Short mmCIF file of C-alpha atoms and ligand atoms in Angstrom, two decimals:
data_model
loop_
_atom_site.label_atom_id
_atom_site.label_comp_id
_atom_site.label_asym_id
_atom_site.label_seq_id
_atom_site.Cartn_x
_atom_site.Cartn_y
_atom_site.Cartn_z
CA MET A 15 -7.13 15.69 5.07
CA PRO A 16 -8.58 12.18 4.89
CA ALA A 17 -6.67 9.35 6.56
CA PRO A 18 -4.60 7.39 4.03
CA GLU A 19 -7.06 4.46 3.99
CA ALA A 20 -10.05 6.80 3.42
CA ARG A 21 -8.69 8.11 0.12
CA ILE A 22 -10.49 6.84 -2.96
CA PHE A 23 -8.78 6.35 -6.30
CA GLU A 24 -10.37 5.92 -9.67
CA ASN A 25 -7.91 4.73 -12.25
CA ILE A 26 -10.25 3.04 -14.67
CA LYS A 27 -10.26 3.32 -18.43
CA THR A 28 -13.10 5.62 -19.55
CA GLU A 29 -14.50 7.30 -22.63
CA LYS A 30 -13.72 10.99 -22.95
CA PRO A 31 -16.81 12.98 -21.80
CA ALA A 32 -18.41 14.58 -24.88
CA THR A 33 -18.56 17.98 -23.18
CA ARG A 34 -14.78 18.08 -22.88
CA LYS A 35 -14.03 17.40 -26.54
CA LEU A 36 -14.19 21.02 -27.64
CA LEU A 37 -13.08 22.83 -24.50
CA GLU A 38 -9.55 24.22 -24.37
CA LEU A 39 -8.64 25.37 -20.86
CA ASP A 40 -6.21 28.24 -20.40
CA ILE A 41 -3.54 26.46 -18.37
CA LYS A 42 -0.50 28.29 -17.05
CA PHE A 43 2.66 26.54 -15.89
CA GLY A 44 4.45 27.36 -12.67
CA ASP A 45 7.70 26.17 -11.12
CA LEU A 46 7.86 24.09 -7.99
CA THR A 47 9.33 26.15 -5.15
CA ASP A 48 9.76 25.82 -1.39
CA LYS A 49 6.68 28.14 -1.12
CA ASN A 50 4.27 25.87 -3.04
CA VAL A 51 5.72 22.43 -2.33
CA GLU A 52 3.09 21.84 0.38
CA GLN A 53 0.26 22.35 -2.16
CA PHE A 54 2.04 19.91 -4.46
CA ARG A 55 2.34 17.40 -1.60
CA ILE A 56 -1.42 17.63 -0.89
CA LEU A 57 -2.26 17.20 -4.60
CA ASN A 58 -0.21 14.00 -4.67
CA TYR A 59 -1.56 12.74 -1.34
CA LEU A 60 -5.15 13.06 -2.57
CA ASN A 61 -4.60 11.64 -6.04
CA LEU A 62 -1.88 8.99 -5.84
CA PRO A 63 -1.94 5.75 -3.87
CA VAL A 64 1.78 6.07 -3.04
CA ILE A 65 2.46 8.40 -0.11
CA TYR A 66 5.78 10.12 -0.65
CA SER A 67 8.02 10.97 2.28
CA GLU A 68 9.04 14.41 3.49
CA ASP A 69 12.50 13.49 2.26
CA PHE A 70 11.12 12.94 -1.28
CA TYR A 71 9.81 16.54 -1.30
CA ARG A 72 13.00 17.95 0.20
CA ARG A 73 15.09 16.24 -2.48
CA LEU A 74 12.71 17.35 -5.23
CA ILE A 75 13.25 20.99 -4.38
CA ASN A 76 16.91 20.46 -5.32
CA ASN A 77 15.96 18.73 -8.60
CA LEU A 78 13.49 21.04 -10.31
CA ARG A 79 14.50 21.09 -13.92
CA TYR A 80 11.80 18.76 -15.26
CA SER A 81 8.99 19.44 -12.75
CA LYS A 82 6.05 21.80 -13.38
CA LEU A 83 2.77 22.81 -11.77
CA ALA A 84 -0.39 23.48 -13.83
CA TYR A 85 -2.69 26.36 -12.84
CA LEU A 86 -6.17 27.26 -14.05
CA LYS A 87 -7.09 30.80 -12.97
CA ASP A 88 -4.45 30.64 -10.20
CA VAL A 89 -5.79 27.33 -8.86
CA LEU A 90 -3.36 24.42 -8.77
CA VAL A 91 -5.01 21.64 -10.82
CA GLY A 92 -2.10 19.36 -11.68
CA ALA A 93 1.62 18.72 -11.63
CA ILE A 94 4.44 16.63 -13.02
CA SER A 95 7.66 15.79 -11.21
CA CYS A 96 10.68 14.14 -12.80
CA LYS A 97 14.36 13.59 -12.14
CA GLU A 98 17.41 12.63 -14.14
CA ASP A 99 18.37 9.02 -13.67
CA ASP A 100 20.45 6.18 -15.16
CA TYR A 101 18.63 3.40 -17.00
CA GLU A 102 20.40 0.56 -18.80
CA GLY A 103 23.60 2.62 -19.07
CA GLU A 104 21.84 5.69 -20.43
CA ARG A 105 20.95 9.09 -18.92
CA VAL A 106 17.14 9.33 -18.85
CA VAL A 107 14.42 11.46 -17.30
CA TYR A 108 12.35 9.42 -14.86
CA ILE A 109 8.74 10.56 -14.25
CA MET A 110 8.08 10.30 -10.52
CA THR A 111 4.53 11.69 -10.41
CA ILE A 112 1.94 13.10 -12.76
CA THR A 113 -1.32 14.14 -11.16
CA ILE A 114 -4.44 16.01 -12.22
CA LEU A 115 -7.33 16.86 -9.85
CA LYS A 116 -10.30 14.69 -10.78
CA PRO A 117 -12.72 17.39 -12.08
CA TYR A 118 -10.00 18.64 -14.44
CA ARG A 119 -9.17 15.29 -16.06
CA ARG A 120 -9.56 14.66 -19.83
CA TYR A 121 -8.97 18.32 -20.68
CA GLY A 122 -5.46 17.56 -21.94
CA ILE A 123 -3.70 19.10 -18.91
CA ALA A 124 -1.46 16.10 -18.16
CA SER A 125 -0.60 15.98 -21.88
CA LYS A 126 0.54 19.61 -21.71
CA LEU A 127 2.68 18.90 -18.65
CA LEU A 128 4.25 15.86 -20.30
CA GLU A 129 4.88 17.72 -23.56
CA GLN A 130 6.66 20.46 -21.59
CA ALA A 131 8.83 17.84 -19.85
CA VAL A 132 9.65 16.30 -23.26
CA LYS A 133 10.76 19.75 -24.53
CA ASP A 134 12.91 20.19 -21.41
CA CYS A 135 14.47 16.77 -22.09
CA ALA A 136 15.50 17.96 -25.55
CA LYS A 137 17.20 21.01 -23.97
CA GLY A 138 19.00 18.71 -21.55
CA ASN A 139 20.00 16.34 -24.40
CA ILE A 140 18.00 13.50 -22.84
CA LYS A 141 16.92 10.82 -25.33
CA LYS A 142 14.66 8.65 -23.19
CA MET A 143 11.98 8.94 -20.49
CA ASN A 144 10.84 6.14 -18.21
CA LEU A 145 8.61 5.47 -15.22
CA HIS A 146 6.92 2.81 -13.11
CA VAL A 147 3.16 2.52 -13.09
CA GLN A 148 1.00 0.19 -11.01
CA SER A 149 -0.39 -2.54 -13.29
CA SER A 150 -3.99 -1.72 -12.26
CA ASN A 151 -3.73 1.97 -13.21
CA GLN A 152 -5.58 1.75 -16.51
CA SER A 153 -6.07 5.50 -16.98
CA ALA A 154 -2.33 6.14 -16.60
CA LEU A 155 -1.48 3.22 -18.91
CA GLU A 156 -3.83 4.62 -21.58
CA PHE A 157 -2.38 8.08 -21.07
CA TYR A 158 1.22 6.94 -21.50
CA LYS A 159 0.33 4.68 -24.44
CA LYS A 160 -1.25 7.66 -26.19
CA HIS A 161 2.04 9.52 -25.70
CA GLY A 162 4.20 6.82 -27.25
CA PHE A 163 5.43 5.01 -24.13
CA GLU A 164 5.94 1.26 -24.46
CA ILE A 165 6.02 -1.50 -21.86
CA ALA A 166 9.65 -2.53 -21.31
CA ALA A 167 9.13 -4.87 -18.33
CA LYS A 168 6.72 -6.06 -15.66
CA LEU A 169 8.06 -6.14 -12.10
CA ASP A 170 6.34 -8.36 -9.53
CA ASP A 171 6.17 -7.16 -5.92
CA TYR A 172 7.50 -3.71 -6.78
CA TYR A 173 5.25 -1.87 -4.32
CA THR A 174 5.56 -2.79 -0.67
CA ASP A 175 2.35 -1.01 0.47
CA LEU A 176 0.01 -1.32 -2.54
CA GLN A 177 -2.21 -4.01 -4.02
CA PRO A 178 -1.66 -5.14 -6.71
CA ALA A 179 2.05 -4.88 -5.93
CA ASP A 180 3.26 -5.30 -9.50
CA CYS A 181 4.11 -2.54 -11.94
CA TYR A 182 5.06 -1.92 -15.54
CA VAL A 183 8.22 -0.14 -16.55
CA LEU A 184 7.26 2.20 -19.39
CA VAL A 185 9.80 3.77 -21.72
CA LYS A 186 9.56 6.44 -24.39
CA ASN A 187 12.30 6.92 -26.93
CA LEU A 188 12.42 10.67 -27.55
CA GLU A 189 14.53 10.36 -30.70
CA GLN A 190 11.63 8.67 -32.53
CA SER A 191 9.01 11.29 -31.64
CA THR A 192 8.82 14.38 -29.47
CA THR A 193 5.07 14.91 -29.62
CA SER A 194 1.98 12.98 -28.57
CA GLN A 195 0.69 10.27 -30.89
C1 COA B 490 -3.37 9.79 -15.64
C2 COA B 490 -3.76 11.26 -15.52
C3 COA B 490 -2.52 12.06 -15.05
C4 COA B 490 -4.22 11.79 -16.89
O1 COA B 490 -4.48 13.18 -16.78
P1 COA B 490 -5.44 13.96 -17.81
O2 COA B 490 -5.16 15.42 -17.73
O3 COA B 490 -6.84 13.53 -17.62
O4 COA B 490 -4.91 13.39 -19.22
P2 COA B 490 -5.19 14.02 -20.67
O5 COA B 490 -6.49 14.75 -20.67
O6 COA B 490 -3.98 14.76 -21.09
O7 COA B 490 -5.37 12.66 -21.49
C5 COA B 490 -4.66 12.40 -22.70
C6 COA B 490 -5.09 11.04 -23.23
O8 COA B 490 -4.75 9.99 -22.30
C7 COA B 490 -5.75 8.97 -22.37
N1 COA B 490 -6.48 8.89 -21.10
C8 COA B 490 -6.35 9.69 -20.01
N2 COA B 490 -7.18 9.26 -19.03
C9 COA B 490 -7.84 8.18 -19.51
C10 COA B 490 -8.83 7.31 -18.99
N3 COA B 490 -9.33 7.45 -17.74
N4 COA B 490 -9.30 6.31 -19.77
C11 COA B 490 -8.84 6.14 -21.02
N5 COA B 490 -7.90 6.94 -21.58
C12 COA B 490 -7.40 7.94 -20.84
C13 COA B 490 -6.73 9.38 -23.48
O9 COA B 490 -6.22 8.86 -24.70
C14 COA B 490 -6.59 10.90 -23.44
O10 COA B 490 -6.98 11.51 -24.66
P3 COA B 490 -8.54 11.88 -24.90
O11 COA B 490 -9.04 12.52 -23.63
O12 COA B 490 -8.51 12.82 -26.06
O13 COA B 490 -9.23 10.58 -25.17
C15 COA B 490 -4.96 11.45 -14.52
O14 COA B 490 -5.96 10.48 -14.81
C16 COA B 490 -4.56 11.33 -13.06
O15 COA B 490 -4.19 12.31 -12.41
N6 COA B 490 -4.68 10.12 -12.47
C17 COA B 490 -4.39 9.92 -11.05
C18 COA B 490 -2.90 10.02 -10.76
C19 COA B 490 -2.13 8.92 -11.48
O16 COA B 490 -2.52 7.77 -11.46
N7 COA B 490 -1.01 9.32 -12.12
C20 COA B 490 -0.18 8.40 -12.87
C21 COA B 490 0.78 7.66 -12.03
S1 COA B 490 2.11 8.71 -11.48
#
């Protein structure tokens, strides 16, 4: 595994590669378990600037309802993790991580994971989703915008270990729409 400072992130806004426009990958979902949590931890370590603690993963195992792994031919290519939370007096589902391995991006895999989480929210009678995203993460901002999330706030100095340190709070009202835009 590379040292934390040797990891390279690419979060820029890009055009969808023409070759990916027509390809539909056969993605299967899996649950997060204590057997595969280490794979999930490595996926996040290699693809997200935030390094989550062991405690984060221990707590996640007890909070699995809205988290899913994405497999292509038995290979882990992406994942979403979420938890129930309180936001402005309302019960919401908070997206903690959404990660796709770089070669598998722009195939709609993160969209499938998010759409599954939205369906699970409906089952849990959750009417809103929210998250924090680093202000420089253009690909994630475009992704969430496409799925109907709106900027609710900008928080300065939110991240203690990242530059830029500011983030956007994004919110999606699930009562208005349950599918991607
Ligand atoms: C953000 C991320 C999860 C998107 O995953 P993905 O599987 O490539 O997303 P999808 O293929 O479902 O994209 C859906 C739409 O989002 C938008 N989008 C996604 N990546 C984009 C990019 N780099 N530039 C512009 N728009 C983008 C597009 O509108 C895209 O639709 P299109 O491909 O038909 O144009 C992925 O880039 C990633 O893992 N990034 C690193 C981890 C991260 O920053 N996660 C978010 C913070 S937790």
